[in-house]
Short mmCIF file of C-alpha atoms in Angstrom, two decimals:
data_model
loop_
_atom_site.label_atom_id
_atom_site.label_comp_id
_atom_site.label_asym_id
_atom_site.label_seq_id
_atom_site.Cartn_x
_atom_site.Cartn_y
_atom_site.Cartn_z
CA MET A 1 27.87 203.61 66.34
CA LYS A 2 30.14 201.19 65.33
CA THR A 3 32.20 200.74 69.27
CA ASP A 4 28.26 199.93 70.33
CA ARG A 5 27.88 197.20 67.37
CA ILE A 6 31.71 195.64 68.34
CA ASN A 7 30.72 196.47 71.70
CA ILE A 8 27.22 194.31 71.03
CA LYS A 9 29.32 191.69 69.41
CA LEU A 10 31.79 191.27 72.42
CA TYR A 11 28.28 190.73 74.18
CA LEU A 12 27.03 188.23 72.13
CA ILE A 13 30.82 186.55 72.99
CA ILE A 14 31.05 186.79 76.07
CA PHE A 15 27.76 185.13 76.61
CA SER A 16 27.62 182.28 74.57
CA LEU A 17 31.15 181.96 76.67
CA LEU A 18 28.59 180.97 79.60
CA LEU A 19 26.37 180.04 78.37
CA LEU A 20 28.92 176.88 77.44
CA THR A 21 30.53 177.10 80.71
CA ALA A 22 26.84 177.10 82.20
CA CYS A 23 26.65 173.43 80.27
CA GLY A 24 29.30 172.36 82.21
CA SER A 25 31.62 171.98 79.36
CA HIS A 26 34.74 172.56 76.54
CA PHE A 27 34.77 168.36 75.73
CA ILE A 28 33.62 168.10 72.34
CA PRO A 29 35.24 164.85 70.64
CA ASP A 30 35.88 163.60 67.44
CA ASP A 31 32.92 162.33 65.44
CA ASN A 32 35.19 159.67 63.55
CA LEU A 33 36.58 157.80 66.54
CA PRO A 34 34.98 154.66 67.66
CA LEU A 35 32.41 154.09 70.72
CA GLU A 36 35.18 152.95 72.82
CA ASP A 37 37.97 156.46 72.19
CA LYS A 38 35.21 158.43 72.44
CA VAL A 39 34.36 157.00 75.45
CA ASP A 40 38.21 155.98 76.82
CA GLU A 41 39.08 160.22 75.79
CA TYR A 42 35.64 161.24 77.71
CA PHE A 43 36.93 159.87 81.37
CA ASN A 44 40.01 161.14 79.87
CA TYR A 45 38.96 164.66 80.11
CA LEU A 46 37.17 164.34 83.50
CA SER A 47 40.73 163.14 84.81
CA ASN A 48 42.76 165.61 84.03
CA GLU A 49 39.98 168.20 84.23
CA LYS A 50 36.99 167.29 86.43
CA ASN A 51 39.05 165.19 88.98
CA PHE A 52 37.81 162.08 88.19
CA HIS A 53 39.80 159.13 89.64
CA GLY A 54 39.11 155.72 89.47
CA VAL A 55 38.01 152.63 87.30
CA VAL A 56 35.58 152.37 84.31
CA LEU A 57 34.54 148.81 82.73
CA ILE A 58 31.31 149.31 80.12
CA SER A 59 30.94 145.70 77.80
CA LYS A 60 28.77 145.94 75.03
CA ASP A 61 27.81 143.17 73.41
CA GLU A 62 28.99 140.31 75.56
CA LYS A 63 32.34 142.07 74.51
CA ILE A 64 34.85 144.47 76.49
CA LEU A 65 34.52 148.44 75.38
CA ILE A 66 36.75 149.73 78.13
CA ASN A 67 38.32 148.01 81.04
CA LYS A 68 40.35 151.30 82.13
CA GLY A 69 41.96 153.14 85.12
CA TYR A 70 42.18 157.02 85.27
CA GLY A 71 44.12 159.39 87.74
CA SER A 72 45.26 158.09 90.60
CA ALA A 73 44.92 155.02 93.19
CA SER A 74 46.88 156.92 96.06
CA ASP A 75 48.68 160.47 96.28
CA GLU A 76 50.61 159.98 98.60
CA LYS A 77 52.46 156.02 97.17
CA GLN A 78 51.73 158.37 93.06
CA LEU A 79 50.18 154.90 91.76
CA SER A 80 48.12 155.41 89.08
CA MET A 81 44.99 153.68 88.96
CA LYS A 82 44.32 150.32 86.98
CA PRO A 83 41.89 147.29 86.49
CA GLU A 84 43.80 145.88 88.47
CA THR A 85 42.65 147.99 91.53
CA ILE A 86 40.56 146.39 94.17
CA MET A 87 39.06 148.93 95.66
CA ASP A 88 35.91 149.19 98.70
CA ILE A 89 32.71 148.05 96.31
CA GLY A 90 30.67 149.55 99.64
CA SER A 91 26.39 148.76 98.82
CA ILE A 92 27.24 146.19 96.55
CA THR A 93 27.80 143.50 99.01
CA LYS A 94 24.01 143.75 99.60
CA PRO A 95 23.53 142.30 95.75
CA PHE A 96 26.38 139.44 96.58
CA THR A 97 24.19 138.74 99.66
CA SER A 98 21.65 138.74 97.64
CA THR A 99 23.20 136.05 95.65
CA ALA A 100 24.19 134.03 97.84
CA ILE A 101 20.35 133.92 99.89
CA MET A 102 19.06 133.19 96.76
CA LYS A 103 21.06 129.79 95.93
CA LEU A 104 20.08 128.73 99.63
CA VAL A 105 16.41 129.51 98.45
CA GLU A 106 17.64 127.17 95.17
CA GLU A 107 18.79 124.98 96.91
CA ASN A 108 16.20 124.50 99.65
CA ALA A 109 17.95 124.98 102.29
CA LEU A 110 15.74 128.06 102.73
CA ASP A 111 12.53 130.49 102.04
CA THR A 112 12.21 133.35 101.66
CA GLU A 113 8.36 133.53 103.48
CA GLN A 114 10.62 132.02 106.57
CA LYS A 115 10.56 134.39 109.60
CA ILE A 116 13.51 136.44 111.41
CA VAL A 117 12.02 134.82 114.94
CA ASP A 118 12.83 131.40 112.83
CA PHE A 119 16.53 132.01 113.22
CA PHE A 120 17.33 133.86 116.18
CA PRO A 121 16.48 132.70 119.96
CA ASN A 122 14.42 135.95 121.73
CA VAL A 123 12.55 138.15 119.04
CA PRO A 124 10.84 141.09 120.91
CA VAL A 125 7.56 140.97 119.02
CA ASP A 126 6.67 143.69 117.07
CA LYS A 127 9.36 142.77 114.47
CA GLN A 128 9.00 138.10 114.67
CA ALA A 129 6.46 138.88 111.60
CA ILE A 130 9.47 140.00 109.65
CA THR A 131 10.27 138.00 106.64
CA VAL A 132 13.42 137.12 104.20
CA HIS A 133 11.79 138.44 101.42
CA GLN A 134 11.51 141.61 103.81
CA LEU A 135 14.90 141.64 104.57
CA LEU A 136 16.03 141.53 100.81
CA THR A 137 13.23 143.83 99.74
CA HIS A 138 14.42 146.25 102.24
CA THR A 139 10.19 145.65 103.30
CA SER A 140 11.24 145.25 106.90
CA GLY A 141 10.88 148.13 108.87
CA PHE A 142 13.15 148.39 110.25
CA PRO A 143 16.26 151.59 110.22
CA SER A 144 18.79 152.13 108.47
CA ASP A 145 21.61 151.38 110.33
CA PHE A 146 21.28 150.85 114.14
CA ALA A 147 25.89 150.79 114.24
CA ASP A 148 28.76 152.73 112.22
CA ASP A 149 30.04 151.07 109.68
CA LEU A 150 33.35 150.90 112.78
CA ASP A 151 31.91 150.41 115.68
CA THR A 152 33.66 147.64 117.35
CA LEU A 153 31.08 144.99 118.18
CA THR A 154 30.82 141.33 118.09
CA LYS A 155 28.06 139.92 116.62
CA GLU A 156 26.14 139.10 118.98
CA GLN A 157 25.95 142.67 120.08
CA ALA A 158 25.31 143.02 116.83
CA LEU A 159 22.46 141.24 116.86
CA LYS A 160 21.53 142.02 119.74
CA LYS A 161 21.31 145.94 118.93
CA ILE A 162 19.51 145.12 115.99
CA LEU A 163 17.09 143.18 117.58
CA SER A 164 15.74 146.00 120.21
CA SER A 165 16.22 148.35 118.08
CA GLU A 166 12.75 151.05 116.93
CA LEU A 167 11.71 150.16 113.33
CA VAL A 168 10.73 152.60 111.67
CA ALA A 169 6.96 150.78 109.49
CA GLN A 170 5.55 147.81 110.27
CA PRO A 171 6.71 145.45 108.07
CA GLY A 172 6.10 144.75 104.88
CA GLU A 173 4.05 148.73 104.74
CA LYS A 174 6.42 150.71 103.59
CA TYR A 175 10.25 150.24 101.19
CA GLU A 176 13.28 151.56 104.25
CA TYR A 177 16.40 151.51 102.81
CA SER A 178 17.42 149.42 105.54
CA ASN A 179 21.28 148.32 105.59
CA THR A 180 20.81 146.18 109.36
CA GLY A 181 18.21 144.79 107.61
CA TYR A 182 21.12 143.07 105.26
CA ALA A 183 23.00 142.92 108.28
CA VAL A 184 20.66 140.19 109.00
CA LEU A 185 20.87 138.68 105.85
CA ALA A 186 24.53 137.77 106.03
CA LEU A 187 23.90 135.76 109.98
CA ILE A 188 20.82 134.54 108.64
CA ILE A 189 23.55 133.03 106.41
CA GLU A 190 25.67 131.81 108.82
CA LYS A 191 22.59 130.13 111.14
CA VAL A 192 21.77 128.14 107.90
CA THR A 193 25.18 127.17 106.57
CA ASP A 194 27.01 127.03 109.89
CA LYS A 195 30.09 129.50 108.30
CA SER A 196 31.08 132.60 109.08
CA TYR A 197 29.43 134.76 105.70
CA HIS A 198 32.80 135.42 104.42
CA SER A 199 33.75 131.86 104.23
CA TYR A 200 30.12 130.97 102.11
CA VAL A 201 30.73 134.11 100.59
CA ARG A 202 34.34 133.39 99.09
CA ASP A 203 33.31 129.28 99.01
CA ASN A 204 30.70 129.77 97.25
CA ILE A 205 30.90 133.14 94.53
CA PHE A 206 34.30 134.19 94.61
CA SER A 207 36.11 130.40 94.65
CA LYS A 208 33.05 129.09 92.05
CA LEU A 209 33.13 131.77 89.08
CA ASN A 210 37.46 132.85 90.18
CA MET A 211 37.20 136.26 91.63
CA ASP A 212 40.71 136.10 92.54
CA SER A 213 40.35 139.84 93.06
CA SER A 214 38.11 139.84 95.43
CA GLY A 215 37.79 139.13 99.21
CA PHE A 216 37.81 141.14 102.99
CA TYR A 217 39.26 143.60 104.38
CA GLY A 218 42.32 140.91 106.37
CA ASP A 219 42.17 138.53 103.66
CA ASN A 220 45.59 138.01 102.95
CA HIS A 221 44.90 136.86 98.88
CA LEU A 222 44.38 140.98 99.25
CA SER A 223 47.16 142.58 100.90
CA LYS A 224 49.46 142.55 98.05
CA ASN A 225 47.11 144.47 95.55
CA LEU A 226 45.47 146.23 98.03
CA TYR A 227 47.25 149.42 97.58
CA TYR A 228 44.60 152.45 96.82
CA THR A 229 44.07 154.59 98.97
CA GLY A 230 40.51 155.71 99.59
CA TYR A 231 39.27 159.39 100.00
CA MET A 232 36.25 160.51 102.41
CA ASN A 233 35.70 164.38 102.13
CA THR A 234 39.51 164.05 101.56
CA THR A 235 40.65 162.39 104.51
CA LYS A 236 42.40 159.21 103.85
CA THR A 237 41.45 155.83 105.00
CA ASP A 238 44.19 153.26 106.51
CA TYR A 239 42.98 149.83 105.12
CA THR A 240 45.14 147.84 106.13
CA SER A 241 45.19 148.54 109.56
CA ILE A 242 40.88 147.99 109.69
CA ASN A 243 39.36 144.51 111.28
CA ALA A 244 36.68 142.88 109.06
CA SER A 245 35.99 141.06 111.84
CA TYR A 246 34.53 144.55 113.79
CA LEU A 247 33.49 146.10 110.26
CA TYR A 248 29.16 147.01 110.17
CA GLY A 249 29.39 145.45 113.65
CA GLY A 250 31.16 142.14 112.49
CA THR A 251 28.49 141.38 110.12
CA LEU A 252 29.35 142.55 107.42
CA GLY A 253 26.30 141.63 104.53
CA ASN A 254 24.86 145.56 103.97
CA GLY A 255 29.25 145.98 102.63
CA GLY A 256 32.83 145.05 103.23
CA ILE A 257 33.66 143.41 99.99
CA LEU A 258 36.81 144.46 98.17
CA SER A 259 36.75 143.81 94.08
CA THR A 260 38.20 145.44 90.84
CA THR A 261 35.73 145.94 87.50
CA ASN A 262 36.88 142.55 85.60
CA ASP A 263 35.29 139.97 88.45
CA LEU A 264 32.55 142.64 89.10
CA LEU A 265 32.16 141.67 85.12
CA THR A 266 31.94 138.18 85.83
CA TRP A 267 29.78 137.78 88.59
CA ILE A 268 27.17 140.09 86.56
CA ASN A 269 27.51 137.31 83.65
CA ALA A 270 27.62 134.50 86.02
CA ILE A 271 24.30 135.52 88.11
CA THR A 272 22.28 136.59 84.20
CA ASP A 273 23.39 133.45 83.02
CA SER A 274 23.58 129.83 84.20
CA PHE A 275 24.64 130.67 88.05
CA PHE A 276 20.76 130.58 88.79
CA SER A 277 17.63 128.84 87.09
CA PRO A 278 15.59 130.46 85.15
CA THR A 279 12.45 131.32 88.26
CA ILE A 280 15.31 132.23 90.66
CA LYS A 281 16.66 135.29 88.59
CA GLU A 282 12.77 136.46 88.21
CA ARG A 283 12.68 137.04 91.50
CA ILE A 284 15.48 138.20 91.46
CA PHE A 285 15.34 140.89 88.72
CA THR A 286 11.10 141.58 90.31
CA SER A 287 10.63 144.48 91.40
CA ALA A 288 9.17 144.55 94.77
CA LYS A 289 7.18 147.94 96.71
CA ASP A 290 9.37 151.27 94.66
CA GLY A 291 11.67 149.24 92.40
CA TYR A 292 13.89 146.93 94.30
CA GLY A 293 14.47 143.19 93.88
CA TYR A 294 16.42 140.99 95.18
CA GLY A 295 19.20 142.98 95.97
CA TRP A 296 19.20 145.04 92.84
CA VAL A 297 17.08 148.73 91.98
CA ALA A 298 14.67 147.69 88.99
CA ASN A 299 13.53 150.38 86.79
CA SER A 300 12.41 151.35 83.41
CA THR A 301 14.45 153.86 81.55
CA ASP A 302 14.62 155.47 77.88
CA TYR A 303 17.17 152.46 77.33
CA GLY A 304 14.60 149.70 78.34
CA LYS A 305 14.93 148.28 81.81
CA LYS A 306 17.50 148.92 83.70
CA PHE A 307 19.19 147.38 87.00
CA TRP A 308 21.40 149.08 89.24
CA HIS A 309 22.78 149.69 92.69
CA ASP A 310 25.60 151.83 93.36
CA GLY A 311 27.81 151.93 97.13
CA GLY A 312 29.72 154.09 98.73
CA GLY A 313 32.21 152.50 100.87
CA LEU A 314 35.29 153.79 104.21
CA GLY A 315 36.47 156.39 101.54
CA GLY A 316 34.74 155.63 97.51
CA ASN A 317 32.29 154.61 95.40
CA SER A 318 31.11 152.35 93.11
CA TYR A 319 28.51 152.00 90.24
CA ILE A 320 27.12 148.93 88.71
CA ALA A 321 24.53 149.22 85.87
CA MET A 322 22.99 146.12 83.50
CA TYR A 323 20.77 147.75 79.94
CA PRO A 324 19.58 143.79 79.07
CA GLU A 325 17.89 145.10 75.71
CA LYS A 326 20.84 147.23 74.81
CA GLN A 327 23.64 144.10 76.33
CA ILE A 328 25.22 147.22 78.01
CA THR A 329 26.93 146.88 81.55
CA ILE A 330 28.55 149.62 83.06
CA ILE A 331 30.78 149.59 85.98
CA ILE A 332 32.36 152.65 87.70
CA GLN A 333 35.12 152.34 90.49
CA SER A 334 36.60 155.39 93.08
CA ASN A 335 38.35 155.94 95.76
CA ARG A 336 37.05 159.26 96.07
CA ILE A 337 33.50 160.35 97.82
CA THR A 338 32.76 164.03 99.00
CA TYR A 339 29.47 165.10 101.18
CA LYS A 340 29.45 167.33 103.15
CA THR A 341 26.19 169.07 105.06
CA VAL A 342 25.91 172.10 106.72
CA PHE A 343 22.51 170.96 109.33
CA GLY A 344 21.74 167.78 107.53
CA ILE A 345 21.90 170.05 104.03
CA PRO A 346 23.57 169.08 101.46
CA LEU A 347 26.09 171.95 100.89
CA LYS A 348 28.87 169.24 98.56
CA VAL A 349 28.15 166.12 97.34
CA LEU A 350 30.58 164.16 94.81
CA ILE A 351 29.46 160.76 93.94
CA PRO A 352 31.77 160.16 90.80
CA ALA A 353 31.58 156.85 90.32
CA ASP A 354 27.18 156.60 89.99
CA GLU A 355 27.64 160.63 88.08
CA ALA A 356 29.64 159.30 85.80
CA GLY A 357 27.86 155.46 84.74
CA LYS A 358 25.04 157.42 84.68
CA GLN A 359 26.39 159.65 82.63
CA ILE A 360 28.40 157.64 80.58
CA MET A 361 24.86 155.70 79.38
CA GLU A 362 22.93 159.35 77.83
CA ASN A 363 26.24 160.47 76.43
CA MET A 364 26.85 156.57 74.26
CA MET A 365 22.88 156.51 73.15
CA SER A 366 22.79 160.29 72.14
CA ASN A 367 26.07 160.20 70.39
CA ASP A 368 26.44 163.83 72.88
CA PHE A 369 29.89 163.14 74.40
CA THR A 370 30.02 166.76 75.22
CA LYS A 371 28.00 166.48 79.01
CA MET A 372 29.16 166.31 81.73
CA PRO A 373 28.09 164.47 84.36
CA LYS A 374 25.37 165.72 86.74
CA LYS A 375 26.01 166.21 90.77
CA THR A 376 23.05 164.26 92.88
CA PHE A 377 22.98 167.65 95.11
CA PRO A 378 22.67 170.35 94.61
CA GLY A 379 21.95 170.28 90.73
CA GLY A 380 23.97 171.84 88.32
CA ARG A 381 27.20 169.44 86.52
CA TRP A 382 30.99 168.92 87.34
#
């Protein structure tokens, strides 16, 4: 009988350990630590035990709580992540495109109800009614993509391919996330300003806000700092070989910006403060269909309103979320992303910046840092 009791105890211990493992965490921070130290310990754990590599910036009540690098910026060069590390922000370029468009709207150089036929010749009949508003809100009906990120297309070839593409919905009918639509917005910026998209964004956003560590592939002022390596499905990307004039079909508006956590916070603080008039600012952050505004996803959460966007670049993943009622901004950049599918079904997916960014807000609000990031696909935790 004594042996049975020992076995029962042993089974209970094993079951408890299995349950703890299933919950996805062995990390228990010191409750007496201040919030910023708990966050730091949490990401140190993710870096050391869960293979997280990136830079984390969290601001609260208009003060930076933490801005720190974790893990490796380049395995080959043995360089560590730090706040100055410049990385591809992927689709977070879209809110920058929205910033540029809405600045032109504020200056009366453009109207969101204008149609693309006002800017381009030979627009097919099925696309002539598409408006700038629909492009901004992903309701234009354009397909998700018109080319591979690294297809060597000229802008003329890209536009021709876009206009000849088959719509996936009637303009204004429904929300369909579209890289194509934001490429068209970049071309509209060029038509209206008679400048390249690069030049307009550089002169009217980066320079005005002193975002000295932001730019595009091939920018000379960035090359000396562009020392990180991106890893897509463990395959490294050589960023120095990328020609920005051909990236994303030469159009860029849907991706292609490089930046740091510091610069991204500077930009966010500006566009939510005095960069725009209150009227324009409200339009940007008001959702149209399925919670998407002008370049930002707008959600209601347990912590109040949330404005956010994420991005998967060429070997990286970035995430920005603003919680205005809590006065919290979360910015995470990572140089790793894993997305492997079999017959179109997600098999192994790791989107580190997104998943860690969503979890850290929950942890801070609940003061429970034992919870590990949840995997977007297929479920479970890191």
